[in-house]
PDB file of C-alpha atoms in Angstrom:
ATOM      1  CA  UNK A   2      68.532 100.547  40.926  1.00 39.00           C
ATOM      2  CA  UNK A   3      64.843 101.282  41.419  1.00 40.00           C
ATOM      3  CA  UNK A   4      62.342 101.475  38.625  1.00 42.00           C
ATOM      4  CA  UNK A   5      59.363 103.761  38.605  1.00 41.00           C
ATOM      5  CA  UNK A   6      55.996 102.815  37.223  1.00 41.00           C
ATOM      6  CA  UNK A   7      54.674 105.135  34.566  1.00 37.00           C
ATOM      7  CA  UNK A   8      51.294 106.740  35.276  1.00 42.00           C
ATOM      8  CA  UNK A   9      49.849 104.883  32.267  1.00 41.00           C
ATOM      9  CA  UNK A  10      51.010 101.502  33.626  1.00 46.00           C
ATOM     10  CA  UNK A  11      49.580 102.268  37.066  1.00 50.00           C
ATOM     11  CA  UNK A  12      46.147 102.976  35.580  1.00 62.00           C
ATOM     12  CA  UNK A  13      46.173  99.593  33.773  1.00 85.00           C
ATOM     13  CA  UNK A  14      45.973  97.744  37.091  1.00 93.00           C
ATOM     14  CA  UNK A  15      42.535  96.235  37.676  1.00 97.00           C
ATOM     15  CA  UNK A  16      40.366  97.853  40.323  1.00 97.00           C
ATOM     16  CA  UNK A  17      38.169  95.989  42.786  1.00 97.00           C
ATOM     17  CA  UNK A  18      35.221  96.771  40.478  1.00 97.00           C
ATOM     18  CA  UNK A  19      37.075  95.188  37.505  1.00 98.00           C
ATOM     19  CA  UNK A  20      37.820  92.097  39.576  1.00 98.00           C
ATOM     20  CA  UNK A  21      34.196  91.850  40.703  1.00 98.00           C
ATOM     21  CA  UNK A  22      32.977  92.108  37.109  1.00 98.00           C
ATOM     22  CA  UNK A  23      35.451  89.381  36.084  1.00 98.00           C
ATOM     23  CA  UNK A  24      34.469  86.950  38.857  1.00 98.00           C
ATOM     24  CA  UNK A  25      30.752  87.452  38.177  1.00 98.00           C
ATOM     25  CA  UNK A  26      31.144  86.871  34.422  1.00 98.00           C
ATOM     26  CA  UNK A  27      33.370  83.844  35.015  1.00 98.00           C
ATOM     27  CA  UNK A  28      30.976  82.393  37.615  1.00 98.00           C
ATOM     28  CA  UNK A  29      28.218  82.589  34.978  1.00 98.00           C
ATOM     29  CA  UNK A  30      30.252  80.371  32.590  1.00 98.00           C
ATOM     30  CA  UNK A  31      28.395  77.124  33.239  1.00 97.00           C
ATOM     31  CA  UNK A  32      30.745  75.023  31.082  1.00 98.00           C
ATOM     32  CA  UNK A  33      33.799  76.229  33.008  1.00 98.00           C
ATOM     33  CA  UNK A  34      32.105  75.697  36.368  1.00 98.00           C
ATOM     34  CA  UNK A  35      31.013  72.175  35.354  1.00 97.00           C
ATOM     35  CA  UNK A  36      34.592  71.318  34.290  1.00 97.00           C
ATOM     36  CA  UNK A  37      35.973  71.687  37.827  1.00 98.00           C
ATOM     37  CA  UNK A  38      36.672  68.280  39.379  1.00 96.00           C
ATOM     38  CA  UNK A  39      34.947  68.032  42.753  1.00 96.00           C
ATOM     39  CA  UNK A  40      36.340  66.019  45.654  1.00 96.00           C
ATOM     40  CA  UNK A  41      34.025  64.946  48.503  1.00 93.00           C
ATOM     41  CA  UNK A  42      36.866  65.302  51.033  1.00 92.00           C
ATOM     42  CA  UNK A  43      38.589  68.608  50.274  1.00 94.00           C
ATOM     43  CA  UNK A  44      38.555  71.765  48.248  1.00 96.00           C
ATOM     44  CA  UNK A  45      39.685  71.622  44.634  1.00 96.00           C
ATOM     45  CA  UNK A  46      40.917  74.494  42.518  1.00 96.00           C
ATOM     46  CA  UNK A  47      42.090  75.506  39.070  1.00 96.00           C
ATOM     47  CA  UNK A  48      44.093  78.631  38.343  1.00 95.00           C
ATOM     48  CA  UNK A  49      42.541  80.983  35.778  1.00 97.00           C
ATOM     49  CA  UNK A  50      43.840  83.913  33.740  1.00 94.00           C
ATOM     50  CA  UNK A  51      42.625  87.002  35.567  1.00 96.00           C
ATOM     51  CA  UNK A  52      42.338  90.483  34.087  1.00 97.00           C
ATOM     52  CA  UNK A  53      45.314  92.840  34.007  1.00 96.00           C
ATOM     53  CA  UNK A  54      47.814  90.428  35.537  1.00 95.00           C
ATOM     54  CA  UNK A  55      45.580  89.471  38.456  1.00 97.00           C
ATOM     55  CA  UNK A  56      45.588  86.040  40.057  1.00 95.00           C
ATOM     56  CA  UNK A  57      42.311  84.125  39.678  1.00 98.00           C
ATOM     57  CA  UNK A  58      40.988  80.765  40.867  1.00 97.00           C
ATOM     58  CA  UNK A  59      37.966  78.527  40.344  1.00 98.00           C
ATOM     59  CA  UNK A  60      37.399  76.732  43.664  1.00 98.00           C
ATOM     60  CA  UNK A  61      35.177  73.779  44.634  1.00 98.00           C
ATOM     61  CA  UNK A  62      33.925  73.554  48.217  1.00 98.00           C
ATOM     62  CA  UNK A  63      32.645  70.214  49.558  1.00 98.00           C
ATOM     63  CA  UNK A  64      29.846  70.394  52.134  1.00 98.00           C
ATOM     64  CA  UNK A  65      31.040  71.691  55.482  1.00 97.00           C
ATOM     65  CA  UNK A  66      34.399  73.095  54.316  1.00 97.00           C
ATOM     66  CA  UNK A  67      35.888  76.546  54.802  1.00 97.00           C
ATOM     67  CA  UNK A  68      39.028  78.613  54.684  1.00 96.00           C
ATOM     68  CA  UNK A  69      39.525  79.595  58.297  1.00 96.00           C
ATOM     69  CA  UNK A  70      40.274  83.222  59.158  1.00 97.00           C
ATOM     70  CA  UNK A  71      42.815  84.840  56.805  1.00 95.00           C
ATOM     71  CA  UNK A  72      43.712  87.974  54.872  1.00 93.00           C
ATOM     72  CA  UNK A  73      45.302  88.650  51.492  1.00 91.00           C
ATOM     73  CA  UNK A  74      47.962  91.145  52.611  1.00 86.00           C
ATOM     74  CA  UNK A  75      48.282  94.089  50.219  1.00 89.00           C
ATOM     75  CA  UNK A  76      46.043  92.619  47.510  1.00 94.00           C
ATOM     76  CA  UNK A  77      42.546  93.767  46.633  1.00 97.00           C
ATOM     77  CA  UNK A  78      40.118  91.068  45.584  1.00 97.00           C
ATOM     78  CA  UNK A  79      36.686  89.824  44.675  1.00 98.00           C
ATOM     79  CA  UNK A  80      34.831  86.542  44.666  1.00 98.00           C
ATOM     80  CA  UNK A  81      31.509  85.281  43.351  1.00 98.00           C
ATOM     81  CA  UNK A  82      29.550  82.120  43.991  1.00 98.00           C
ATOM     82  CA  UNK A  83      29.035  80.082  40.822  1.00 98.00           C
ATOM     83  CA  UNK A  84      27.056  77.239  42.411  1.00 98.00           C
ATOM     84  CA  UNK A  85      25.506  76.752  45.832  1.00 98.00           C
ATOM     85  CA  UNK A  86      25.977  79.305  48.596  1.00 98.00           C
ATOM     86  CA  UNK A  87      28.954  80.535  50.580  1.00 98.00           C
ATOM     87  CA  UNK A  88      28.905  82.344  53.900  1.00 98.00           C
ATOM     88  CA  UNK A  89      31.498  85.028  54.533  1.00 98.00           C
ATOM     89  CA  UNK A  90      32.358  86.123  58.057  1.00 97.00           C
ATOM     90  CA  UNK A  91      34.535  89.234  58.051  1.00 97.00           C
ATOM     91  CA  UNK A  92      35.960  91.864  60.349  1.00 95.00           C
ATOM     92  CA  UNK A  93      35.233  95.561  59.875  1.00 93.00           C
ATOM     93  CA  UNK A  94      38.626  96.567  61.223  1.00 89.00           C
ATOM     94  CA  UNK A  95      42.067  97.044  59.720  1.00 84.00           C
ATOM     95  CA  UNK A  96      44.718  94.935  61.400  1.00 83.00           C
ATOM     96  CA  UNK A  97      48.287  96.128  61.865  1.00 80.00           C
ATOM     97  CA  UNK A  98      50.509  94.807  59.071  1.00 74.00           C
ATOM     98  CA  UNK A  99      53.029  93.316  61.484  1.00 77.00           C
ATOM     99  CA  UNK A 100      54.539  93.232  64.934  1.00 83.00           C
ATOM    100  CA  UNK A 101      51.770  91.357  66.728  1.00 87.00           C
ATOM    101  CA  UNK A 102      50.770  87.774  67.532  1.00 92.00           C
ATOM    102  CA  UNK A 103      47.378  88.315  69.219  1.00 94.00           C
ATOM    103  CA  UNK A 104      44.795  91.104  69.211  1.00 91.00           C
ATOM    104  CA  UNK A 105      41.629  91.603  71.200  1.00 93.00           C
ATOM    105  CA  UNK A 106      38.813  92.707  68.890  1.00 93.00           C
ATOM    106  CA  UNK A 107      36.222  95.258  69.951  1.00 92.00           C
ATOM    107  CA  UNK A 108      32.475  94.634  69.901  1.00 93.00           C
ATOM    108  CA  UNK A 109      30.723  95.448  66.641  1.00 94.00           C
ATOM    109  CA  UNK A 110      33.485  94.470  64.202  1.00 95.00           C
ATOM    110  CA  UNK A 111      31.918  91.206  63.019  1.00 96.00           C
ATOM    111  CA  UNK A 112      30.137  91.117  59.661  1.00 96.00           C
ATOM    112  CA  UNK A 113      28.303  88.212  58.033  1.00 97.00           C
ATOM    113  CA  UNK A 114      26.876  87.737  54.549  1.00 97.00           C
ATOM    114  CA  UNK A 115      25.524  84.876  52.491  1.00 98.00           C
ATOM    115  CA  UNK A 116      26.489  84.819  48.816  1.00 98.00           C
ATOM    116  CA  UNK A 117      24.177  82.651  46.730  1.00 98.00           C
ATOM    117  CA  UNK A 118      24.712  81.572  43.115  1.00 98.00           C
ATOM    118  CA  UNK A 119      25.478  84.646  41.001  1.00 97.00           C
ATOM    119  CA  UNK A 120      26.263  86.918  43.954  1.00 98.00           C
ATOM    120  CA  UNK A 121      29.703  88.335  44.608  1.00 98.00           C
ATOM    121  CA  UNK A 122      31.617  90.942  46.534  1.00 97.00           C
ATOM    122  CA  UNK A 123      34.805  92.942  46.257  1.00 98.00           C
ATOM    123  CA  UNK A 124      37.164  93.852  49.083  1.00 96.00           C
ATOM    124  CA  UNK A 125      40.163  96.043  49.749  1.00 93.00           C
ATOM    125  CA  UNK A 126      43.616  95.491  51.147  1.00 90.00           C
ATOM    126  CA  UNK A 127      43.974  93.841  54.566  1.00 85.00           C
ATOM    127  CA  UNK A 128      40.441  92.359  54.415  1.00 92.00           C
ATOM    128  CA  UNK A 129      40.182  89.666  57.113  1.00 95.00           C
ATOM    129  CA  UNK A 130      37.559  86.978  56.558  1.00 97.00           C
ATOM    130  CA  UNK A 131      36.639  83.333  56.446  1.00 97.00           C
ATOM    131  CA  UNK A 132      34.544  81.692  53.739  1.00 98.00           C
ATOM    132  CA  UNK A 133      32.378  78.644  54.471  1.00 98.00           C
ATOM    133  CA  UNK A 134      30.164  76.195  52.632  1.00 98.00           C
ATOM    134  CA  UNK A 135      27.672  75.486  55.397  1.00 98.00           C
ATOM    135  CA  UNK A 136      25.588  73.072  53.327  1.00 98.00           C
ATOM    136  CA  UNK A 137      25.615  69.517  54.627  1.00 97.00           C
ATOM    137  CA  UNK A 138      24.782  68.001  51.229  1.00 97.00           C
ATOM    138  CA  UNK A 139      25.773  70.317  48.347  1.00 97.00           C
ATOM    139  CA  UNK A 140      29.116  71.339  46.860  1.00 97.00           C
ATOM    140  CA  UNK A 141      29.612  75.047  46.234  1.00 98.00           C
ATOM    141  CA  UNK A 142      31.832  76.531  43.515  1.00 98.00           C
ATOM    142  CA  UNK A 143      33.252  80.039  43.416  1.00 98.00           C
ATOM    143  CA  UNK A 144      35.570  82.283  41.405  1.00 98.00           C
ATOM    144  CA  UNK A 145      38.200  84.474  43.138  1.00 98.00           C
ATOM    145  CA  UNK A 146      40.555  87.161  41.789  1.00 98.00           C
ATOM    146  CA  UNK A 147      43.309  89.174  43.487  1.00 97.00           C
ATOM    147  CA  UNK A 148      45.554  92.046  42.443  1.00 98.00           C
ATOM    148  CA  UNK A 149      48.419  92.209  42.749  1.00 96.00           C
ATOM    149  CA  UNK A 150      48.880  88.434  42.741  1.00 95.00           C
ATOM    150  CA  UNK A 151      48.959  87.258  46.330  1.00 90.00           C
ATOM    151  CA  UNK A 152      52.348  87.919  47.959  1.00 90.00           C
ATOM    152  CA  UNK A 153      51.226  86.018  51.054  1.00 90.00           C
ATOM    153  CA  UNK A 154      48.242  84.964  53.114  1.00 92.00           C
ATOM    154  CA  UNK A 155      48.192  85.409  56.872  1.00 92.00           C
ATOM    155  CA  UNK A 156      46.156  82.728  58.680  1.00 95.00           C
ATOM    156  CA  UNK A 157      44.515  83.406  62.026  1.00 96.00           C
ATOM    157  CA  UNK A 158      42.714  81.510  64.757  1.00 97.00           C
ATOM    158  CA  UNK A 159      39.910  83.091  66.706  1.00 96.00           C
ATOM    159  CA  UNK A 160      38.628  82.429  70.199  1.00 96.00           C
ATOM    160  CA  UNK A 161      35.877  84.859  71.154  1.00 95.00           C
ATOM    161  CA  UNK A 162      37.291  88.363  70.736  1.00 95.00           C
ATOM    162  CA  UNK A 163      40.928  87.219  70.465  1.00 96.00           C
ATOM    163  CA  UNK A 164      42.460  86.886  66.994  1.00 96.00           C
ATOM    164  CA  UNK A 165      45.846  85.146  66.838  1.00 96.00           C
ATOM    165  CA  UNK A 166      48.288  85.114  63.941  1.00 94.00           C
ATOM    166  CA  UNK A 167      49.065  81.421  63.380  1.00 95.00           C
ATOM    167  CA  UNK A 168      50.839  81.137  60.039  1.00 93.00           C
ATOM    168  CA  UNK A 169      52.085  83.096  57.044  1.00 91.00           C
ATOM    169  CA  UNK A 170      51.806  81.273  53.711  1.00 91.00           C
ATOM    170  CA  UNK A 171      53.657  82.239  50.554  1.00 89.00           C
ATOM    171  CA  UNK A 172      52.636  81.425  46.949  1.00 83.00           C
ATOM    172  CA  UNK A 173      54.844  78.341  46.787  1.00 84.00           C
ATOM    173  CA  UNK A 174      52.728  76.866  49.607  1.00 80.00           C
ATOM    174  CA  UNK A 175      49.540  76.703  47.535  1.00 68.00           C
ATOM    175  CA  UNK A 176      50.500  76.558  43.864  1.00 62.00           C
TER     176      UNK A 176
END
């Protein structure tokens, strides 16, 4: 038996703008940011209560760490840097949702931005990116939120213009 969502319930879902506002406000909470344990070897994270049933995380990034190329499937999202700076490389192209293992990307699809302390960005469904702490000496800390909560993350490798689907992770893999 299928259930329908009432129009009122559908409008209660957070938008990308709501998520961006949340991550910026949370990134400005210096006590929360300072409470995150930092590990010199790997990323650390703490799950947070996001707005409207969203999934949210406070993440610590040791120098030289990153996510690798990935997307967040059908979820919209936002993230903000709370300390340090994070570089985001992204693709200005929508990937097919399935049925492929490798794609050749066209020229002009690469985007790059640097998000310093207090800066954030929102993104839509199927956003493909990698996030990096390129500092060689300083930890970075960021806040991330996704709605609906992440059903999966697709991980990719990239060699020049070729993007390859390498792995699909489900929530039980990272919680």
